[in-house]
XYZ file of N, CA and C in Angstrom:
792
model
N 146.550 67.105 148.356
C 145.427 66.188 148.605
C 144.245 66.478 147.693
N 144.102 67.751 147.296
C 142.974 68.142 146.460
C 143.304 68.011 144.989
N 144.503 68.450 144.612
C 144.911 68.397 143.212
C 145.893 67.253 142.986
N 145.705 66.553 141.890
C 146.591 65.443 141.534
C 147.125 65.679 140.116
N 148.006 66.671 139.980
C 148.469 67.071 138.650
C 149.491 66.132 138.022
N 149.465 66.097 136.722
C 150.494 65.436 135.927
C 151.260 66.575 135.255
N 152.540 66.646 135.490
C 153.342 67.730 134.914
C 154.036 67.256 133.646
N 154.082 68.148 132.675
C 154.702 67.844 131.386
C 155.847 68.806 131.124
N 156.865 68.340 130.434
C 157.994 69.203 130.080
C 157.557 70.209 129.017
N 158.264 71.323 128.949
C 157.912 72.372 127.993
C 157.967 71.892 126.550
N 158.841 70.916 126.267
C 158.983 70.433 124.891
C 158.130 69.193 124.599
N 157.226 68.849 125.514
C 156.361 67.691 125.278
C 155.479 67.937 124.055
N 155.357 66.934 123.203
C 154.557 67.042 121.989
C 153.250 66.272 122.146
N 152.139 67.001 122.063
C 150.834 66.346 122.128
C 150.576 65.573 120.846
N 149.877 64.449 120.987
C 149.598 63.622 119.818
C 148.216 62.979 119.972
N 147.298 63.352 119.091
C 145.950 62.795 119.116
C 145.609 62.301 117.713
N 145.469 61.003 117.581
C 145.195 60.414 116.280
C 143.857 60.874 115.723
N 143.855 61.220 114.464
C 142.631 61.604 113.738
C 141.942 62.845 114.306
N 142.684 63.684 115.038
C 142.112 64.930 115.535
C 142.951 66.115 115.074
N 142.259 67.152 114.636
C 142.915 68.380 114.211
C 142.997 69.296 115.427
N 144.204 69.657 115.843
C 144.342 70.473 117.039
C 145.558 71.386 116.944
N 145.559 72.381 117.798
C 146.705 73.279 117.885
C 146.908 73.677 119.342
N 148.166 73.861 119.715
C 148.505 74.195 121.094
C 148.623 75.705 121.274
N 148.188 76.184 122.441
C 148.248 77.616 122.736
C 148.800 77.840 124.138
N 149.474 78.971 124.325
C 149.959 79.388 125.630
C 149.493 80.807 125.895
N 149.006 81.040 127.102
C 148.521 82.362 127.488
C 149.248 82.803 128.757
N 149.909 83.951 128.685
C 150.625 84.465 129.850
C 149.699 85.360 130.658
N 149.674 85.144 131.956
C 148.808 85.923 132.842
C 149.556 87.151 133.366
N 148.833 88.028 134.040
C 149.436 89.275 134.522
C 150.470 89.060 135.612
N 150.423 87.886 136.298
C 151.414 87.619 137.337
C 152.548 86.739 136.825
N 152.624 86.582 135.494
C 153.742 85.863 134.896
C 153.558 84.378 134.721
N 152.398 83.840 135.088
C 152.142 82.412 134.898
C 151.807 82.144 133.432
N 151.956 80.896 133.031
C 151.619 80.490 131.672
C 150.532 79.416 131.737
N 149.429 79.660 131.049
C 148.342 78.694 130.990
C 148.381 78.025 129.619
N 148.574 76.722 129.641
C 148.701 75.946 128.412
C 147.370 75.298 128.043
N 147.044 75.314 126.766
C 145.786 74.720 126.326
C 145.872 74.142 124.935
N 144.878 73.350 124.600
C 144.787 72.747 123.267
C 143.428 73.063 122.678
N 143.421 73.516 121.442
C 142.177 73.784 120.724
C 141.966 72.680 119.705
N 140.886 71.910 119.902
C 140.524 70.841 118.971
C 139.508 71.396 117.984
N 139.672 71.051 116.702
C 138.816 71.610 115.662
C 137.943 70.535 115.014
N 136.698 70.851 114.737
C 135.797 69.874 114.105
C 136.115 69.746 112.615
N 135.678 68.632 112.044
C 135.918 68.411 110.621
C 134.880 69.123 109.761
N 133.764 69.532 110.395
C 132.737 70.253 109.646
C 132.637 71.686 110.148
N 131.759 72.452 109.561
C 131.618 73.860 109.916
C 131.367 74.029 111.409
N 132.080 74.970 112.004
C 131.980 75.171 113.439
C 130.623 75.713 113.863
N 130.074 75.106 114.919
C 128.806 75.549 115.497
C 129.038 76.429 116.732
N 130.301 76.517 117.129
C 130.636 77.267 118.332
C 131.854 76.651 118.987
N 132.059 76.958 120.267
C 133.228 76.429 120.968
C 132.845 75.993 122.374
N 133.389 74.868 122.787
C 133.188 74.346 124.140
C 134.461 74.604 124.944
N 134.340 75.336 126.038
C 135.457 75.501 126.963
C 135.308 74.394 127.994
N 136.159 73.393 127.894
C 136.078 72.187 128.719
C 137.000 72.331 129.924
N 136.411 72.379 131.119
C 137.173 72.484 132.356
C 137.198 71.119 133.022
N 138.369 70.532 133.087
C 138.532 69.137 133.491
C 138.493 68.915 134.999
N 138.719 67.658 135.381
C 138.724 67.282 136.783
C 140.045 67.592 137.460
N 140.275 66.993 138.629
C 141.418 67.377 139.460
C 142.667 66.549 139.236
N 142.645 65.619 138.288
C 143.799 64.754 138.093
C 144.379 64.863 136.687
N 145.633 64.416 136.575
C 146.348 64.323 135.303
C 146.453 65.679 134.606
N 146.550 65.652 133.281
C 146.686 66.873 132.491
C 145.838 66.742 131.241
N 145.827 67.794 130.428
C 145.019 67.728 129.206
C 145.570 66.705 128.216
N 146.764 66.184 128.481
C 147.301 65.125 127.621
C 146.334 63.950 127.593
N 145.811 63.584 128.762
C 144.877 62.469 128.851
C 143.439 62.875 128.617
N 143.078 64.095 129.028
C 141.690 64.540 128.880
C 141.338 64.845 127.425
N 142.343 65.082 126.606
C 142.089 65.452 125.211
C 141.273 64.453 124.421
N 141.322 63.197 124.837
C 140.587 62.166 124.081
C 139.070 62.331 124.172
N 138.612 63.147 125.136
C 137.172 63.368 125.273
C 136.661 64.495 124.370
N 137.564 65.181 123.685
C 137.159 66.282 122.803
C 136.280 65.791 121.654
N 136.451 64.533 121.256
C 135.675 63.991 120.130
C 134.176 64.004 120.396
N 133.797 63.999 121.682
C 132.375 63.999 122.025
C 131.701 65.313 121.647
N 132.511 66.335 121.357
C 131.972 67.644 120.989
C 132.353 68.046 119.561
N 133.553 67.684 119.122
C 133.943 68.013 117.749
C 133.061 67.280 116.750
N 132.574 66.106 117.121
C 131.696 65.352 116.221
C 130.377 66.072 115.964
N 130.043 67.010 116.855
C 128.829 67.811 116.683
C 129.130 69.166 116.044
N 130.368 69.344 115.614
C 130.727 70.585 114.942
C 131.225 71.689 115.854
N 131.617 71.336 117.073
C 132.107 72.344 118.009
C 133.630 72.288 118.151
N 134.259 73.460 118.186
C 135.647 73.547 118.607
C 135.663 73.230 120.103
N 136.758 72.691 120.585
C 136.889 72.380 122.007
C 138.214 72.927 122.511
N 138.155 73.775 123.529
C 139.370 74.297 124.146
C 139.502 73.698 125.533
N 140.607 72.986 125.750
C 140.922 72.429 127.063
C 142.166 73.116 127.593
N 142.125 73.531 128.852
C 143.291 74.174 129.449
C 143.687 73.450 130.725
N 144.968 73.498 131.030
C 145.454 72.938 132.281
C 145.504 74.033 133.332
N 145.034 73.714 134.536
C 145.125 74.657 135.636
C 146.596 74.832 136.016
N 146.865 75.844 136.784
C 148.235 76.102 137.234
C 148.833 74.854 137.902
N 150.063 74.521 137.485
C 150.738 73.364 138.066
C 150.393 72.050 137.402
N 149.466 72.070 136.437
C 149.101 70.878 135.675
C 149.750 70.964 134.285
N 150.189 69.815 133.762
C 150.732 69.801 132.404
C 151.869 70.787 132.229
N 151.712 71.687 131.251
C 152.731 72.699 130.979
C 152.398 74.044 131.622
N 151.259 74.123 132.299
C 150.859 75.380 132.927
C 151.693 75.629 134.181
N 151.981 76.896 134.429
C 152.814 77.266 135.568
C 152.080 78.276 136.450
N 152.702 78.616 137.590
C 152.145 79.637 138.468
C 151.685 79.079 139.795
N 151.632 79.940 140.783
C 151.179 79.567 142.116
C 149.664 79.376 142.102
N 149.212 78.241 142.602
C 147.801 77.869 142.487
C 146.984 78.358 143.685
N 145.804 78.898 143.390
C 144.824 79.265 144.408
C 143.483 79.359 143.701
N 142.406 79.304 144.471
C 141.082 79.404 143.860
C 140.940 80.729 143.120
N 141.392 81.808 143.728
C 141.295 83.125 143.120
C 142.092 83.200 141.828
N 143.303 82.634 141.829
C 144.154 82.677 140.649
C 143.547 81.873 139.496
N 143.011 80.695 139.817
C 142.422 79.858 138.774
C 141.195 80.535 138.169
N 140.344 81.111 139.022
C 139.162 81.824 138.516
C 139.574 82.978 137.611
N 140.615 83.693 138.018
C 141.093 84.816 137.212
C 141.665 84.323 135.874
N 142.433 83.235 135.915
C 142.995 82.667 134.686
C 141.897 82.285 133.702
N 140.860 81.623 134.209
C 139.795 81.139 133.333
C 138.989 82.289 132.746
N 138.857 83.379 133.485
C 138.173 84.544 132.930
C 138.999 85.152 131.805
N 140.318 85.155 131.957
C 141.198 85.650 130.893
C 141.053 84.771 129.645
N 140.998 83.460 129.862
C 140.805 82.523 128.741
C 139.465 82.797 128.071
N 138.431 82.982 128.874
C 137.085 83.260 128.339
C 137.099 84.553 127.524
N 137.785 85.553 128.022
C 137.866 86.831 127.305
C 138.565 86.667 125.961
N 139.579 85.807 125.922
C 140.282 85.545 124.666
C 139.352 84.876 123.658
N 138.507 83.979 124.162
C 137.545 83.322 123.279
C 136.571 84.349 122.709
N 136.139 85.288 123.549
C 135.198 86.330 123.108
C 135.796 87.225 122.030
N 137.108 87.283 121.956
C 137.753 88.080 120.906
C 137.589 87.416 119.540
N 137.315 86.111 119.570
C 137.216 85.346 118.318
C 135.779 85.029 117.922
N 134.863 85.057 118.882
C 133.471 84.698 118.588
C 132.543 85.380 119.583
N 131.255 85.240 119.355
C 130.268 85.853 120.246
C 129.897 84.876 121.361
N 129.405 85.424 122.483
C 129.110 84.584 123.635
C 127.999 83.572 123.382
N 127.100 83.883 122.452
C 126.022 82.938 122.176
C 126.512 81.694 121.430
N 127.823 81.601 121.222
C 128.423 80.421 120.595
C 129.382 79.713 121.564
N 129.399 80.173 122.817
C 130.304 79.590 123.815
C 129.539 78.670 124.765
N 129.996 77.444 124.872
C 129.419 76.463 125.792
C 130.442 76.186 126.883
N 130.032 76.299 128.128
C 130.916 75.989 129.250
C 130.607 74.580 129.747
N 131.636 73.745 129.797
C 131.469 72.367 130.258
C 132.413 72.146 131.429
N 131.850 71.849 132.607
C 132.659 71.612 133.795
C 132.518 70.192 134.278
N 133.646 69.504 134.377
C 133.657 68.101 134.785
C 134.203 67.982 136.212
N 133.410 67.465 137.153
C 133.834 67.236 138.529
C 134.425 68.513 139.134
N 135.729 68.553 139.413
C 136.341 69.750 139.984
C 136.060 70.968 139.119
N 136.092 70.799 137.799
C 135.874 71.904 136.877
C 134.459 72.447 136.883
N 133.516 71.695 137.471
C 132.121 72.151 137.468
C 131.952 73.438 138.274
N 132.679 73.557 139.387
C 132.585 74.769 140.194
C 133.120 75.977 139.454
N 134.269 75.800 138.810
C 134.866 76.896 138.046
C 133.980 77.280 136.853
N 133.356 76.280 136.231
C 132.466 76.550 135.097
C 131.245 77.336 135.556
N 130.708 76.967 136.727
C 129.548 77.679 137.273
C 129.902 79.127 137.581
N 131.090 79.352 138.125
C 131.537 80.712 138.423
C 131.654 81.526 137.140
N 132.269 80.954 136.108
C 132.408 81.649 134.825
C 131.046 82.005 134.247
N 130.118 81.052 134.300
C 128.779 81.284 133.752
C 128.054 82.385 134.512
N 128.307 82.480 135.821
C 127.638 83.495 136.638
C 128.149 84.901 136.341
N 129.350 84.993 135.787
C 129.965 86.292 135.514
C 129.881 86.693 134.054
N 129.387 85.774 133.213
C 129.341 86.018 131.772
C 127.997 85.569 131.205
N 127.893 85.579 129.887
C 126.618 85.205 129.246
C 126.839 84.172 128.149
N 127.297 82.965 128.518
C 127.519 81.925 127.510
C 126.206 81.366 126.971
N 126.314 80.551 125.935
C 125.136 79.933 125.337
C 124.477 78.982 126.322
N 125.301 78.208 127.030
C 124.774 77.267 128.020
C 125.887 76.804 128.932
N 125.491 76.213 130.046
C 126.411 75.650 131.029
C 126.075 74.178 131.198
N 127.078 73.314 131.054
C 126.895 71.881 131.249
C 127.790 71.446 132.408
N 127.198 70.835 133.429
C 127.946 70.362 134.578
C 127.908 68.837 134.615
N 129.080 68.241 134.649
C 129.232 66.786 134.625
C 129.706 66.337 136.010
N 128.851 65.587 136.729
C 129.162 65.102 138.078
C 129.620 66.242 138.980
N 128.798 67.277 139.126
C 129.200 68.431 139.935
C 129.027 68.210 141.433
N 129.693 69.035 142.220
C 129.576 68.998 143.664
C 128.801 70.227 144.118
N 128.144 70.120 145.267
C 127.385 71.243 145.818
C 128.353 72.331 146.263
N 129.384 71.907 146.956
C 130.514 72.762 147.318
C 131.649 71.807 147.655
N 132.873 72.246 147.458
C 133.996 71.360 147.737
C 134.109 71.083 149.232
N 133.644 72.018 150.028
C 133.649 71.830 151.478
C 132.796 70.628 151.863
N 131.642 70.475 151.183
C 130.746 69.349 151.458
C 131.399 68.020 151.086
N 132.109 68.003 149.944
C 132.742 66.773 149.481
C 133.834 66.338 150.451
N 134.681 67.278 150.842
C 135.785 66.930 151.733
C 135.295 66.551 153.127
N 134.221 67.161 153.568
C 133.674 66.818 154.880
C 133.177 65.381 154.892
N 132.727 64.918 153.708
C 132.193 63.553 153.596
C 133.298 62.504 153.470
N 134.318 62.799 152.638
C 135.323 61.792 152.338
C 136.703 62.053 152.922
N 136.971 63.289 153.329
C 138.282 63.591 153.897
C 138.131 64.548 155.065
N 137.490 64.104 156.140
C 137.266 64.984 157.287
C 138.549 65.452 157.948
N 139.667 64.791 157.617
C 140.954 65.151 158.194
C 141.638 66.267 157.412
N 141.050 66.708 156.306
C 141.689 67.728 155.491
C 141.841 69.029 156.280
N 143.002 69.668 156.199
C 143.263 70.891 156.959
C 142.229 71.978 156.681
N 141.818 72.678 157.745
C 140.855 73.761 157.614
C 141.373 74.854 156.679
N 142.685 75.070 156.690
C 143.276 76.106 155.847
C 143.037 75.814 154.364
N 143.034 74.530 154.002
C 142.813 74.148 152.610
C 141.347 74.319 152.237
N 140.462 74.009 153.176
C 139.028 74.166 152.926
C 138.669 75.641 152.742
N 139.308 76.479 153.502
C 139.069 77.914 153.379
C 139.612 78.424 152.047
N 140.715 77.848 151.618
C 141.371 78.289 150.381
C 140.603 77.844 149.144
N 139.946 76.674 149.232
C 139.214 76.136 148.083
C 137.793 75.715 148.471
N 136.917 76.620 148.855
C 135.542 76.241 149.205
C 134.721 75.867 147.974
N 134.986 76.534 146.851
C 134.292 76.286 145.584
C 132.789 76.049 145.770
N 132.049 77.060 146.168
C 130.601 76.927 146.423
C 129.772 76.981 145.138
N 129.707 75.871 144.437
C 128.977 75.813 143.171
C 127.546 76.320 143.319
N 126.895 75.935 144.407
C 125.490 76.302 144.604
C 125.291 77.816 144.677
N 126.254 78.530 145.226
C 126.131 79.982 145.317
C 126.222 80.625 143.939
N 127.143 80.125 143.124
C 127.346 80.716 141.800
C 126.204 80.397 140.846
N 125.594 79.217 141.006
C 124.495 78.827 140.118
C 123.302 79.779 140.227
N 123.142 80.390 141.369
C 122.023 81.310 141.574
C 122.027 82.454 140.563
N 123.218 82.834 140.109
C 123.348 84.016 139.254
C 123.524 83.681 137.768
N 123.456 82.404 137.428
C 123.596 81.992 136.031
C 122.310 82.307 135.272
N 122.444 82.958 134.127
C 121.279 83.373 133.337
C 121.036 82.508 132.100
N 121.967 81.634 131.773
C 121.819 80.784 130.588
C 121.237 79.424 130.979
N 120.841 78.599 129.991
C 120.365 77.246 130.305
C 121.448 76.442 131.022
N 121.044 75.681 132.024
C 121.965 74.863 132.807
C 121.592 73.395 132.635
N 122.548 72.581 132.236
C 122.320 71.139 132.086
C 123.247 70.412 133.053
N 122.670 69.581 133.910
C 123.449 68.812 134.876
C 123.360 67.335 134.528
N 124.525 66.698 134.363
C 124.593 65.275 134.027
C 125.234 64.535 135.197
N 124.574 63.488 135.665
C 125.120 62.765 136.817
C 124.700 61.298 136.769
N 125.585 60.423 137.222
C 125.291 59.000 137.276
C 124.704 58.603 138.615
N 123.803 57.645 138.614
C 123.137 57.223 139.856
C 124.057 56.425 140.773
N 125.158 55.883 140.238
C 126.071 55.072 141.046
C 127.391 55.788 141.328
N 127.348 57.104 141.365
C 128.547 57.882 141.652
C 128.866 57.775 143.140
N 129.987 57.137 143.475
C 130.355 56.934 144.864
C 131.227 58.042 145.438
N 131.672 58.966 144.591
C 132.487 60.082 145.071
C 131.622 61.310 145.336
N 130.841 61.687 144.332
C 129.899 62.789 144.487
C 128.512 62.205 144.239
N 127.738 61.974 145.277
C 126.440 61.299 145.144
C 125.487 61.987 144.176
N 124.664 61.173 143.522
C 123.663 61.677 142.574
C 122.752 62.712 143.219
N 122.447 62.525 144.501
C 121.545 63.448 145.186
C 122.098 64.865 145.226
N 123.425 64.981 145.049
C 124.047 66.309 144.995
C 123.499 67.096 143.814
N 123.386 66.446 142.668
C 122.871 67.124 141.483
C 121.379 67.396 141.593
N 120.674 66.516 142.270
C 119.248 66.762 142.499
C 119.097 68.057 143.298
N 119.942 68.196 144.310
C 119.914 69.394 145.148
C 120.321 70.630 144.347
N 121.363 70.498 143.523
C 121.821 71.621 142.700
C 120.767 72.042 141.679
N 120.016 71.075 141.178
C 119.006 71.382 140.160
C 117.897 72.266 140.700
N 117.791 72.357 142.028
C 116.749 73.165 142.648
C 117.217 74.590 142.966
N 118.503 74.852 142.749
C 119.058 76.177 143.043
C 118.544 77.215 142.063
N 118.531 76.843 140.789
C 118.083 77.740 139.714
C 117.151 76.933 138.812
N 116.031 76.461 139.349
C 115.181 75.462 138.683
C 114.608 75.860 137.324
N 114.310 77.127 137.129
C 113.706 77.546 135.868
C 114.670 77.403 134.693
N 115.967 77.411 134.982
C 116.967 77.335 133.916
C 117.682 75.987 133.873
N 117.345 75.105 134.806
C 118.108 73.866 134.955
C 117.357 72.620 134.516
N 118.093 71.729 133.847
C 117.556 70.417 133.487
C 118.544 69.362 133.969
N 118.042 68.379 134.700
C 118.874 67.310 135.228
C 118.800 66.096 134.311
N 119.959 65.607 133.888
C 120.050 64.434 133.018
C 120.656 63.281 133.815
N 119.942 62.190 133.918
C 120.353 61.067 134.757
C 120.910 59.907 133.936
N 122.135 59.500 134.263
C 122.737 58.329 133.626
C 122.542 57.155 134.579
N 121.577 56.306 134.286
C 121.270 55.169 135.157
C 122.464 54.217 135.211
N 122.972 53.980 136.427
C 124.101 53.069 136.604
C 125.458 53.714 136.436
N 125.487 54.982 136.053
C 126.757 55.665 135.820
C 127.498 55.974 137.105
N 128.831 55.839 137.063
C 129.663 56.153 138.208
C 130.271 57.541 138.062
N 131.369 57.780 138.755
C 131.983 59.107 138.708
C 132.915 59.274 137.514
N 133.548 58.180 137.088
C 134.554 58.286 136.028
C 134.202 57.557 134.745
N 132.997 57.046 134.630
C 132.696 56.215 133.457
C 131.456 56.639 132.676
N 130.993 57.876 132.839
C 129.780 58.290 132.127
C 129.952 58.162 130.619
N 131.176 58.391 130.133
C 131.429 58.322 128.693
C 131.287 56.904 128.144
N 131.199 55.911 129.028
C 131.025 54.523 128.596
C 129.564 54.142 128.427
N 128.666 55.096 128.691
C 127.230 54.842 128.580
C 126.663 55.513 127.334
N 125.915 54.747 126.579
C 125.283 55.284 125.370
C 124.359 56.443 125.712
N 123.685 56.349 126.846
C 122.746 57.397 127.248
C 123.451 58.738 127.444
N 124.699 58.709 127.911
C 125.458 59.952 128.094
C 125.653 60.654 126.753
N 126.028 59.894 125.748
C 126.272 60.480 124.430
C 124.968 60.957 123.779
N 123.888 60.267 124.069
C 122.583 60.722 123.587
C 122.214 62.049 124.234
N 122.542 62.182 125.515
C 122.270 63.433 126.234
C 123.075 64.585 125.647
N 124.361 64.363 125.407
C 125.212 65.408 124.826
C 124.682 65.812 123.457
N 124.245 64.818 122.677
C 123.685 65.098 121.355
C 122.460 65.987 121.465
N 121.559 65.628 122.379
C 120.322 66.399 122.537
C 120.600 67.808 123.060
N 121.515 67.920 124.004
C 121.833 69.218 124.601
C 122.426 70.164 123.565
N 123.352 69.660 122.762
C 124.056 70.519 121.815
C 123.265 70.813 120.545
N 122.355 69.921 120.193
C 121.652 70.070 118.916
C 120.201 70.498 119.027
N 119.613 70.326 120.205
C 118.214 70.670 120.360
C 118.070 72.149 120.690
N 117.283 72.841 119.902
C 117.037 74.261 120.145
C 115.539 74.510 120.045
N 114.787 73.999 121.040
C 113.327 74.080 120.958
C 112.791 75.491 121.128
N 111.618 75.705 120.564
C 110.945 76.992 120.742
C 110.386 77.047 122.157
N 110.358 78.214 122.768
C 109.793 78.338 124.122
C 108.350 77.840 124.148
N 107.987 77.153 125.218
C 106.639 76.608 125.336
C 105.666 77.709 125.768
N 104.546 77.792 125.068
C 103.490 78.718 125.448
C 102.649 78.016 126.502
N 102.924 78.291 127.767
C 102.267 77.578 128.850
C 100.767 77.853 128.928
N 100.312 78.906 128.297
C 98.878 79.208 128.330
C 98.079 78.183 127.543
N 98.763 77.418 126.693
C 98.070 76.408 125.882
C 98.165 75.016 126.523
N 98.722 74.950 127.731
C 98.897 73.653 128.397
C 97.968 73.516 129.598
N 98.089 72.402 130.285
C 97.250 72.135 131.467
C 97.948 72.537 132.760
N 98.930 73.417 132.661
C 99.754 73.742 133.821
C 98.949 74.243 135.021
N 97.827 74.901 134.776
C 97.047 75.451 135.884
C 95.877 74.556 136.316
N 95.749 73.412 135.665
C 94.661 72.505 136.012
C 95.046 71.708 137.262
N 94.168 71.715 138.243
C 94.427 70.995 139.481
C 93.477 69.820 139.629
N 94.029 68.729 140.142
C 93.201 67.557 140.389
C 92.308 67.830 141.595
N 91.083 67.416 141.483
C 90.153 67.610 142.598
C 90.535 66.704 143.751
N 90.493 67.246 144.949
C 90.821 66.451 146.128
C 89.638 65.627 146.631
N 88.465 65.918 146.121
C 87.270 65.193 146.527
C 86.836 64.226 145.433
N 86.511 62.987 145.816
C 86.064 62.018 144.810
C 84.715 62.446 144.228
N 84.585 62.312 142.951
C 83.323 62.702 142.307
C 82.316 61.598 142.464
N 81.033 61.982 142.544
C 79.974 60.992 142.658
C 79.315 60.778 141.300
N 79.238 59.515 140.961
C 78.622 59.190 139.669
C 77.138 59.428 139.731
N 76.650 60.021 138.686
C 75.186 60.270 138.624
C 74.457 59.037 138.116
N 73.297 58.817 138.684
C 72.509 57.657 138.281
C 71.923 57.893 136.902
């Protein structure tokens, strides 16, 4: 009920027109195999985006979204969770978190953490938040995130077995508290699965590091169809502003609560 995987045969050949990519397999300590695709930019690499997808299909279909990052000069690594695509192994929240940390460690063998961007989409937002809380990536981007999976299921699937809720609580809000890098949250105002107010609430968990980006009219599955979404990704990945010297601003100026009297 929670996962909707698309399984692929071991000999399935990925095919993405006009994209440079290579397939990778990583064996875990319990014998599972995590399958992934590394998409490469046509220009000099600015870093790498670890893209954690949603709960449906496989990276076969999600791969088409890699262009949104390779066009900015970033490598993009997409992996399938256990039981998705060509990935194998018994699935659990603990196992998936452990797998993704192994993947993150492999990335660190090739580059420094200040070049790693974590991008979590829907279901993947919780796992991305957990990874960011345990590591020091350049930034964390959450696309249509949930406060906790327990909250989502209570709203839309109150009949879901308690055993499943206990197995996959995915408390994004708890993990965000410990994230030390910049946090960018992107959410559409017309999201009928995970309400926009969820991201408003999440943005207050770690407010000093968080920026909320609003896609007016955006739903849960169509943010990529909005020009504003792509403008946001451009600004997030390319903008590196200098820290603001708040002593030179009006931050401490307070409006008077009493109306002033004009002098004659």
